[in-house]
PDB file of C-alpha atoms in Angstrom:
ATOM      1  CA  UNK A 903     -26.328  -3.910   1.625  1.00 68.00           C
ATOM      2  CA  UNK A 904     -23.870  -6.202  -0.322  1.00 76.00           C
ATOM      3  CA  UNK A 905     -25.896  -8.991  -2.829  1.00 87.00           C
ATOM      4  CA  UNK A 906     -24.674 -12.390  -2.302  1.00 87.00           C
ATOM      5  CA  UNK A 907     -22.059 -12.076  -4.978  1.00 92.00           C
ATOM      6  CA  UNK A 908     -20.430  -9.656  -3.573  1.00 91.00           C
ATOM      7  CA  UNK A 909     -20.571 -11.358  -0.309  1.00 90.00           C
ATOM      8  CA  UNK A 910     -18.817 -14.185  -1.801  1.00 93.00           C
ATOM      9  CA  UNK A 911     -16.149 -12.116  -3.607  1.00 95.00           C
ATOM     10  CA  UNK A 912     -15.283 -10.477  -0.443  1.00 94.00           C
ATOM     11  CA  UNK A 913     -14.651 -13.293   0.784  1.00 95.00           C
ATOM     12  CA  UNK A 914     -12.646 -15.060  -1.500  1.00 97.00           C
ATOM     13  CA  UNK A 915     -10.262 -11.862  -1.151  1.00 97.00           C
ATOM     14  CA  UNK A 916     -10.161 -12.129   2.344  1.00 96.00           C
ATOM     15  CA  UNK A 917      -9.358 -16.174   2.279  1.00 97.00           C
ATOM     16  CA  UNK A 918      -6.509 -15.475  -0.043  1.00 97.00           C
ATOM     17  CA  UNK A 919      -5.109 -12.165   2.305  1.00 96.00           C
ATOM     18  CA  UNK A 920      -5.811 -14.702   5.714  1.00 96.00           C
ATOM     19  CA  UNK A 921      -3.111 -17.387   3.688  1.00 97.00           C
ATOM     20  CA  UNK A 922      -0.745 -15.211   2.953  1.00 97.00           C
ATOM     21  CA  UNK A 923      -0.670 -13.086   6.312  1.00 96.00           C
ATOM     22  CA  UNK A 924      -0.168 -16.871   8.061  1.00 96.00           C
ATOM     23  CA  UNK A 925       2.912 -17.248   5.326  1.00 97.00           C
ATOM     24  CA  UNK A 926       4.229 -13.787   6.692  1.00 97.00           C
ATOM     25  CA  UNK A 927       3.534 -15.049   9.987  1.00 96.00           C
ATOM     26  CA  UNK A 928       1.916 -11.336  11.379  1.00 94.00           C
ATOM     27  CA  UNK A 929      -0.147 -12.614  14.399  1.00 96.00           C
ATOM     28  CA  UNK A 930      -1.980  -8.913  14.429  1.00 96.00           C
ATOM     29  CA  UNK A 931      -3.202  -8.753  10.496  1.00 96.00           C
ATOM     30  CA  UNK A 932      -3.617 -12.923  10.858  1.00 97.00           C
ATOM     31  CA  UNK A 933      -6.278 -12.033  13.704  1.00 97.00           C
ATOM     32  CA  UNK A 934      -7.851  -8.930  12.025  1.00 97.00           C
ATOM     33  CA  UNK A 935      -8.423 -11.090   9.113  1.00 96.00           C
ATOM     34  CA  UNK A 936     -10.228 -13.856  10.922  1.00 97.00           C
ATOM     35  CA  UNK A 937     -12.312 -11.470  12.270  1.00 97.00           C
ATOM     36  CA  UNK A 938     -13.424 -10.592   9.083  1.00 96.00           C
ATOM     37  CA  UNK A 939     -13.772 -13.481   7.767  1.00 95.00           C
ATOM     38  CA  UNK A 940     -16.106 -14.394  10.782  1.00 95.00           C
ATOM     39  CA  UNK A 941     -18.478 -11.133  10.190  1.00 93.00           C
ATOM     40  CA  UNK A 942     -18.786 -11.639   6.455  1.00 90.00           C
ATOM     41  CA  UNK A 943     -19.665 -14.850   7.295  1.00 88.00           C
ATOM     42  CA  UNK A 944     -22.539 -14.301   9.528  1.00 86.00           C
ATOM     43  CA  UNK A 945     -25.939 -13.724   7.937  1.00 78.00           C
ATOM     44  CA  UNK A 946     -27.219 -10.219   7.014  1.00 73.00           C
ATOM     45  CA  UNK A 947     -29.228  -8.128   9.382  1.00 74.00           C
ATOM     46  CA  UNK A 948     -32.604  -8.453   8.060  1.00 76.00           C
TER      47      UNK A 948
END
């Protein structure tokens, strides 16, 4: 289970890989990283 912190440091990482995938313009690792972003966004399973 990750803490909260963790949560949010994951997700700063994947914000800043999301950018620069959209500056490379790669449609497929643009899309995988959404999708991450979406599921470490969504609450925890209780």
């Amino acid at each position: 289970m990750m803490t909260p912190r963790w949560r949010s440091a994951v997700e700063r990482c994947l914000r800043y890989l999301y950018r620069e995938a959209q500056q490379l313009g790669d449609p497929a690792l643009t899309a995988s990283l959404q999708a991450a972003l979406e599921a470490i966004r969504r609450p925890p399973p209780p």
